[in-house]
């Protein structure tokens, strides 16, 4: 069956692209559109043509999976040349061609619509060129047609930010010609019929760029280029700017040739492969487990949070922001008042920044109900426990929750270190208990670890995944082990950063090496933002339980800083010092003194350390431990670990995450680095058995 359906209704040919779930354009679909338009042009029964999408969307873009086949620049150019030629054929249609857009017209989907003579859309449609988020530029004429249709500013914004326009903004930008409030197809057919009667056709590529807009357009391109740091992370953005600029300075055909070249150079790059990897990794991580017939995951209509501290308050906001009413419980009114004042402050600041209307803020705030008793807990579908990180307190809370909630209510713990199974047991209904590990600040951080306990039911995992996506989070299902995935990996990352400091590197050098690698902040600046007290209290807890740290030698410096009351930005000093009211990190000689003392105690002769060694040691520690996490089955896939570290701790997306990065370096190289470090530094650098196995088997990919 063809992926494009053909019908003639009231003299208008209606072509419907039908390639679920999002009508992505693979080779077959492009060809089917081409064929269907040619048929409509030749069909005496049709005076005009409407092109639309079946199901929930117009077209979400070119089929991203196909890019894996574009392994050389030549092949990518060839593919792009085919699409360009095909879209020009469409645009040459002798009959008016109208795109009827609902849902999304993204990437190649928008480019397809741009090659139509007109565009009509539903009010909730979204139109954009998100290619840069995949490390590429529009490769089907988008950078050439957009400036002609909407001007340079809009074209530049769409192609460099990837942010889509809603229908109203698209109408204002002349990207769509009509917003249809009622039946889209009926509106589109009527519009197309009127164009046919008027014998109107408006091929986008024939539109002139208004001469008086060119100087300002070129200046906008120059400014955009100056605002972007050169380097592989920004390869696609810079290419998009160049291509839009070509759209202004070159004739359409010449600009198109250059667009194809730039697209091809981007699509074969490691950065684009990394970003495409994350696109699918994020979706794989959120995939629902298969459930027995008749079991549907519970929908969360009402929630409750126990504990109105920083985390609990943040989690309550996450629910309210998603429109879900939430009870926020703590022991007394004073605590709740403090929490609500903080929440209100956050919304007020969003209003001041124009991110929220005053009415929106009030509406959202009204969804949070402060309570000091469990009275209303019988009506909620989910409780998130976010009390102080203390096993006895949490165990007691879970026992209480079992008595006050419905039997099928989901009981989630936000613990970051404690054993989920112990809490599950305390509740008496372990199948309903799951970890929901949010990251601080909960309302801003996208990562959400969903911790599967030994007896957590698949339906509860599925409900948690569905809920997380509704809350706008990026969920990853992880196993129940100390630190889960995120904090376990973080411990190795920080171990290496701290040891490098003792061995001779400075805090500033290590942070700079990691930001040059692509992290938004280095490991020390990150700790100053998060608060050094958090890690210190976890270490205290571990010492109190007599638990041995698995990640090897621990630098004593973080504990010394904690003892000195240097908790980071919030106390004006941590790894750096801060002037009052400023967040600019300033080097502090005390850290070098502490590093010298620590080195002396460990009998280390401090030395010059290169930036390459810093990056290599830190990333190798992550990759090796990532393999252990997989070997221990705490993560299901290497790509899940990539999602965790990119969303949790800012691993540069254009490198695809620690595991994808290890693959791009080559697994044998990673293993030989671990072996070298083991020989140099001691057996805390032990190769992961999984890494050794993968290398022995000659595997190049961890997930296979
Ligand atoms: N190619 C291949 N598969 C795609 C796809 C695409 N362009 N877009 C979405 N999918 C798949 C997803 O992988 C997912 O598959 P799964 O069910 O097996 O996991 C399924 O479609 C549904 O996608 P989402 O889970 O993301 O659904 P949502 O409803 O949450 O979001 C969306 C819909 C906003 C359209 C989102 O899917 C999206 O942003 N898609 C990508 C858009 C994009 O980047 N387009 C540009 C592609 S590159 C291009 O067009 C180049 C051109 O210039 C030549």
Coordinates of N, CA and C and ligand atoms in Angstrom, one line a residue, residues 21-22 24-25 30 56-57 60-65 67 83 104 106-109 111 129-131 133-134 136-140 263 279-280 283-284 287 469, ligand 1:
X21 N 4.4 6.6 13.1 CA 3.5 7.4 13.9 C 3.5 8.9 13.6
X22 N 4.6 9.4 12.9 CA 4.6 10.9 12.7 C 4.8 11.3 11.2
X24 N 7.1 10.4 9.1 CA 8.5 10.8 8.8 C 8.7 10.4 7.3
X25 N 9.6 11.3 6.7 CA 9.8 11.1 5.2 C 11.0 10.2 5.0
X30 N 9.0 10.2 0.2 CA 9.3 11.3 -0.7 C 8.8 10.9 -2.1
X56 N -2.0 12.1 13.8 CA -1.9 13.2 14.7 C -1.0 14.4 14.2
X57 N -0.4 14.2 13.0 CA 0.5 15.3 12.6 C 0.6 15.4 11.1
X60 N 6.7 15.1 10.7 CA 7.7 15.5 11.7 C 9.1 15.6 11.2
X61 N 9.2 15.4 9.9 CA 10.6 15.6 9.3 C 11.0 14.4 8.5
X62 N 12.3 14.6 8.0 CA 12.9 13.4 7.3 C 13.0 12.3 8.3
X63 N 13.0 11.1 7.8 CA 13.2 9.9 8.7 C 14.7 9.9 9.2
X64 N 14.8 10.2 10.5 CA 16.1 10.4 11.1 C 17.0 9.1 11.0
X65 N 16.3 7.9 11.1 CA 17.0 6.7 11.0 C 17.8 6.5 9.7
X67 N 19.5 8.7 8.2 CA 20.8 9.4 8.2 C 22.0 8.4 8.5
X83 N 16.2 15.1 -3.1 CA 15.1 15.8 -2.4 C 14.9 17.2 -2.9
X104 N 2.5 18.8 13.8 CA 3.8 19.4 13.6 C 4.2 19.4 12.1
X106 N 7.8 19.8 10.8 CA 9.1 20.0 11.3 C 10.2 19.6 10.3
X107 N 11.3 20.2 10.3 CA 12.4 19.8 9.4 C 12.0 19.6 8.0
X108 N 12.2 18.4 7.5 CA 11.8 18.1 6.1 C 10.3 18.3 5.9
X109 N 9.6 18.1 7.0 CA 8.1 18.3 6.9 C 7.8 19.8 6.6
X111 N 9.9 21.8 5.2 CA 10.5 22.1 3.8 C 9.6 21.6 2.7
X129 N 12.2 24.3 12.2 CA 13.4 23.6 11.6 C 14.3 23.2 12.7
X130 N 14.0 22.0 13.4 CA 14.8 21.6 14.5 C 16.1 20.9 14.2
X131 N 16.6 21.0 12.9 CA 17.7 20.2 12.5 C 19.0 20.4 13.4
X133 N 19.3 20.7 16.4 CA 19.3 19.9 17.6 C 19.8 18.4 17.3
X134 N 19.9 18.1 16.0 CA 20.4 16.9 15.5 C 21.8 17.1 14.9
X136 N 22.6 19.0 12.4 CA 22.6 19.2 10.9 C 21.9 20.5 10.6
X137 N 21.8 20.8 9.3 CA 21.0 22.0 8.9 C 19.9 21.5 8.0
X138 N 18.9 22.3 7.8 CA 17.8 21.9 6.9 C 18.5 21.5 5.5
X139 N 18.2 20.3 5.0 CA 18.8 19.8 3.8 C 17.9 19.7 2.7
X140 N 16.7 20.3 2.8 CA 15.8 20.1 1.6 C 15.2 21.5 1.3
X263 N 24.9 20.6 4.5 CA 24.1 19.5 5.2 C 24.9 18.2 5.2
X279 N 18.7 11.4 20.6 CA 17.3 11.5 20.2 C 16.6 10.2 20.4
X280 N 17.2 9.1 19.9 CA 16.6 7.8 20.1 C 16.8 7.2 21.5
X283 N 14.1 8.4 23.8 CA 12.9 7.8 23.5 C 12.9 6.3 24.0
X284 N 14.0 5.6 23.8 CA 14.2 4.2 24.3 C 14.0 4.2 25.8
X287 N 10.5 4.3 27.0 CA 9.6 3.3 26.4 C 8.9 2.5 27.5
X469 N 6.9 11.8 31.7 CA 6.8 12.6 30.4 C 5.8 13.7 30.5
Ligands
LIG1 N1 12.3 10.3 12.1 C1 12.1 9.0 12.6 N2 11.4 8.8 13.7 C2 10.8 9.8 14.3 C3 10.9 11.1 13.8 C4 11.7 11.3 12.7 N3 11.8 12.6 12.1 N4 10.2 11.9 14.7 C5 9.7 11.1 15.6 N5 10.0 9.8 15.3 C6 9.6 8.6 16.1 C7 10.2 8.6 17.5 O1 11.5 8.0 17.5 C8 9.1 7.8 18.2 O2 9.4 6.4 17.9 P1 9.1 5.3 19.0 O3 7.6 5.4 19.3 O4 9.5 4.1 18.3 O5 9.9 5.7 20.2 C9 7.8 8.2 17.5 O6 8.2 8.7 16.3 C10 7.0 9.2 18.3 O7 7.9 10.3 18.6 P2 7.9 11.0 20.0 O8 7.9 10.0 21.1 O9 8.9 12.0 20.0 O10 6.4 11.7 20.0 P3 6.0 13.0 20.6 O11 4.5 13.1 20.4 O12 6.5 13.2 22.0 O13 6.7 14.2 19.8 C11 7.5 15.2 17.7 C12 6.4 14.3 18.4 C13 7.4 16.6 18.3 C14 7.3 15.3 16.3 C15 8.9 14.6 18.1 O14 8.9 13.2 17.7 C16 10.0 15.2 17.3 O15 10.5 16.3 17.7 N6 10.5 14.6 16.2 C17 11.7 15.0 15.5 C18 11.5 16.2 14.7 C19 12.8 16.5 14.0 O16 13.8 16.7 14.5 N7 12.6 16.7 12.6 C20 13.7 17.0 11.8 C21 14.3 15.7 11.2 S1 15.8 16.0 10.3 C22 15.2 16.6 8.8 O17 14.0 16.7 8.6 C23 16.2 16.9 7.8 C24 15.6 17.6 6.6 O18 16.1 18.9 6.6 C25 16.1 17.0 5.3

